[in-house]
CSV table of C-alpha atoms in Angstrom, one decimal:
chain,number,residue,atom,x,y,z
Y,1,VAL,CA,234.3,162.2,96.6
Y,2,VAL,CA,235.4,161.5,93.0
Y,3,LEU,CA,234.0,157.9,91.1
Y,4,PRO,CA,236.4,157.8,87.8
Y,5,GLY,CA,235.8,154.8,85.7
Y,6,VAL,CA,237.5,153.3,82.6
Y,7,GLY,CA,236.4,149.8,81.6
Y,8,ALA,CA,233.2,147.6,81.6
Y,9,PHE,CA,230.0,148.4,83.4
Y,10,ALA,CA,229.2,144.9,84.8
Y,11,ASP,CA,232.8,144.7,86.0
Y,12,ALA,CA,232.7,147.8,87.6
Y,13,ILE,CA,229.7,147.4,89.6
Y,14,ALA,CA,230.7,143.7,90.4
Y,15,GLU,CA,234.1,145.4,91.8
Y,16,LEU,CA,232.4,148.0,93.7
Y,17,LYS,CA,230.1,145.5,95.4
Y,18,ARG,CA,232.9,143.2,95.9
Y,19,ARG,CA,234.9,146.0,97.7
Y,20,ASP,CA,231.5,147.1,99.6
Y,21,LEU,CA,231.5,150.5,98.4
Y,22,VAL,CA,228.1,150.5,97.1
Y,23,ALA,CA,226.5,151.7,100.7
Y,24,PRO,CA,229.6,154.6,101.0
Y,25,ILE,CA,229.0,156.0,97.7
Y,26,CYS,CA,225.2,156.3,98.3
Y,27,GLU,CA,225.5,157.7,101.7
Y,28,ALA,CA,228.2,160.5,100.2
Y,29,ILE,CA,225.7,161.3,97.8
Y,30,GLU,CA,222.7,161.3,100.5
Y,31,ASN,CA,224.8,163.2,103.1
Y,32,GLU,CA,225.6,165.8,100.3
Y,33,LYS,CA,229.2,165.6,100.2
Y,34,PRO,CA,230.3,167.0,96.8
Y,35,PHE,CA,230.7,164.2,94.6
Y,36,LEU,CA,231.6,163.9,90.8
Y,37,GLY,CA,231.3,161.0,88.7
Y,38,ILE,CA,233.8,160.7,85.4
Y,39,CYS,CA,233.3,158.5,82.3
Y,40,LEU,CA,232.2,155.2,83.4
Y,41,GLY,CA,231.7,156.7,86.7
Y,42,LEU,CA,229.1,159.0,85.7
Y,43,GLN,CA,227.3,155.8,83.8
Y,44,LEU,CA,227.5,153.5,87.1
Y,45,LEU,CA,225.1,156.0,88.8
Y,46,PHE,CA,222.0,155.1,86.4
Y,47,ASP,CA,219.5,152.5,86.9
Y,48,CYS,CA,220.9,150.2,84.1
Y,49,SER,CA,223.4,149.8,81.1
Y,50,TYR,CA,223.0,147.7,77.9
Y,51,GLU,CA,226.4,147.3,77.6
Y,52,ASP,CA,227.4,143.2,77.0
Y,53,GLY,CA,223.6,142.5,78.2
Y,54,GLU,CA,221.5,144.3,80.6
Y,55,HIS,CA,223.2,144.8,83.9
Y,56,LYS,CA,221.8,146.7,87.2
Y,57,GLY,CA,223.5,150.0,87.9
Y,58,LEU,CA,223.5,152.3,91.6
Y,59,GLY,CA,220.2,153.6,90.7
Y,60,ILE,CA,221.0,156.6,92.1
Y,61,VAL,CA,220.1,158.9,89.0
Y,62,PRO,CA,217.0,157.4,86.8
Y,63,GLY,CA,217.7,156.4,83.4
Y,64,GLU,CA,219.6,154.2,81.0
Y,65,VAL,CA,223.3,153.6,79.8
Y,66,ARG,CA,222.9,152.7,75.6
Y,67,ARG,CA,225.9,152.0,73.2
Y,68,PHE,CA,226.1,154.7,70.4
Y,69,ASP,CA,224.0,153.7,66.9
Y,70,VAL,CA,225.5,156.1,64.2
Y,71,PRO,CA,226.1,156.3,61.1
Y,72,ARG,CA,229.3,154.6,59.4
Y,73,GLU,CA,231.5,157.7,59.3
Y,74,TYR,CA,231.3,158.2,62.7
Y,75,LYS,CA,233.6,155.8,64.6
Y,76,VAL,CA,232.8,154.2,68.1
Y,77,PRO,CA,234.0,154.6,70.4
Y,78,HIS,CA,234.1,158.1,70.4
Y,79,MET,CA,237.3,159.3,71.2
Y,80,GLY,CA,238.6,162.7,70.6
Y,81,TRP,CA,237.4,166.7,71.5
Y,82,ASN,CA,233.9,167.7,71.2
Y,83,GLN,CA,231.8,171.0,72.3
Y,84,VAL,CA,229.6,171.1,75.0
Y,85,HIS,CA,226.8,173.0,75.2
Y,86,CYS,CA,225.2,173.9,78.8
Y,87,CYS,CA,221.4,173.3,78.9
Y,88,ARG,CA,221.2,175.1,82.4
Y,89,GLU,CA,223.9,176.8,84.7
Y,90,SER,CA,226.3,174.4,86.9
Y,91,PRO,CA,228.6,175.3,89.6
Y,92,ILE,CA,231.5,173.2,88.3
Y,93,PHE,CA,230.9,174.9,84.6
Y,94,ALA,CA,231.6,178.6,86.2
Y,95,GLY,CA,234.0,180.5,84.0
Y,96,ILE,CA,233.5,178.0,81.0
Y,97,ASP,CA,232.1,179.4,78.0
Y,98,ASP,CA,229.0,177.5,76.2
Y,99,GLN,CA,230.4,175.4,73.5
Y,100,THR,CA,233.9,174.9,74.6
Y,101,HIS,CA,235.7,171.8,74.0
Y,102,PHE,CA,236.3,168.5,76.1
Y,103,TYR,CA,238.0,165.3,75.8
Y,104,PHE,CA,235.8,162.1,75.3
Y,105,VAL,CA,236.5,158.2,75.4
Y,106,HIS,CA,233.4,156.4,75.5
Y,107,SER,CA,231.3,154.0,73.4
Y,108,TYR,CA,228.3,154.3,75.8
Y,109,TYR,CA,226.2,157.4,76.8
Y,110,VAL,CA,223.8,158.0,79.4
Y,111,VAL,CA,219.9,159.0,78.7
Y,112,PRO,CA,218.6,160.6,81.8
Y,113,LYS,CA,215.7,162.3,82.8
Y,114,ASP,CA,217.0,165.6,82.9
Y,115,GLU,CA,220.0,166.4,81.0
Y,116,THR,CA,222.1,169.4,81.7
Y,117,ILE,CA,225.0,169.9,79.2
Y,118,GLU,CA,225.2,168.1,76.1
Y,119,ALA,CA,227.5,167.2,73.1
Y,120,GLU,CA,226.7,165.6,69.7
Y,121,TYR,CA,227.6,162.5,68.2
Y,122,PRO,CA,225.7,163.1,65.4
Y,123,ASP,CA,222.8,163.2,67.7
Y,124,PRO,CA,222.8,165.2,71.0
Y,125,PHE,CA,224.0,163.2,73.9
Y,126,CYS,CA,223.8,163.8,77.8
Y,127,ALA,CA,227.8,164.9,78.5
Y,128,MET,CA,227.3,166.1,82.5
Y,129,ILE,CA,224.5,165.5,84.9
Y,130,TRP,CA,224.3,167.3,88.5
Y,131,ARG,CA,221.5,168.1,91.0
Y,132,ASP,CA,222.3,169.6,94.3
Y,133,ASN,CA,225.9,167.7,95.6
Y,134,LEU,CA,226.1,165.0,92.6
Y,135,TYR,CA,227.9,166.0,89.5
Y,136,ALA,CA,228.9,163.3,86.7
Y,137,THR,CA,230.6,164.0,83.6
Y,138,GLN,CA,230.7,161.8,80.3
Y,139,PHE,CA,234.0,163.9,79.3
Y,140,HIS,CA,237.3,163.6,81.2
Y,141,PRO,CA,238.2,166.9,82.8
Y,142,GLU,CA,241.4,165.5,83.8
Y,143,LYS,CA,242.5,165.1,79.9
Y,144,SER,CA,240.8,168.3,79.2
Y,145,GLN,CA,243.5,171.0,79.2
Y,146,SER,CA,242.7,174.3,80.9
Y,147,ALA,CA,238.9,173.9,80.5
Y,148,GLY,CA,238.8,170.7,82.4
Y,149,LEU,CA,241.3,171.7,85.1
Y,150,ARG,CA,239.1,174.6,85.7
Y,151,VAL,CA,236.0,172.1,86.0
Y,152,LEU,CA,237.9,170.0,88.5
Y,153,GLN,CA,238.8,173.5,90.4
Y,154,ASN,CA,235.6,174.6,90.9
Y,155,PHE,CA,234.7,171.1,91.7
Y,156,ALA,CA,237.2,171.0,94.6
Y,157,GLU,CA,236.1,174.5,95.7
Y,158,LEU,CA,232.2,173.5,96.4
Y,159,GLU,CA,231.4,174.2,99.9
Y,160,LYS,CA,231.6,170.6,101.7
């Protein structure tokens, strides 16, 4: 299961509810189906977001989503290539070197209880989380050339 995402948190949560997708998403994760959230798909998994107010998320991952508060020389949204640092090994990062570059487009970042892969802008932020069958990236693997394709291939090859 892949939960992609581009757009606003509140609109995305409302659309998931309108289409009755919240329960199937939760069931897929609970039933240990391989699950990948990408960008907003990562953020939606968290307890809440402060994008344009406070909005409740899916509550699957403890933590919150915050807007970048960066010095003036940094632009928001954070767009472009950035290195990621693996804090602990992940099956979908097999064969990918630490400090590999991935492509990011986001104004908000997640603050989880457990960070596994991080990047900096200018301070460290969580670039990916994973536990059991659940994987989620802030970066866009589909736009990250060979490294991103490797992430997607590794995910596709997970046991179902």
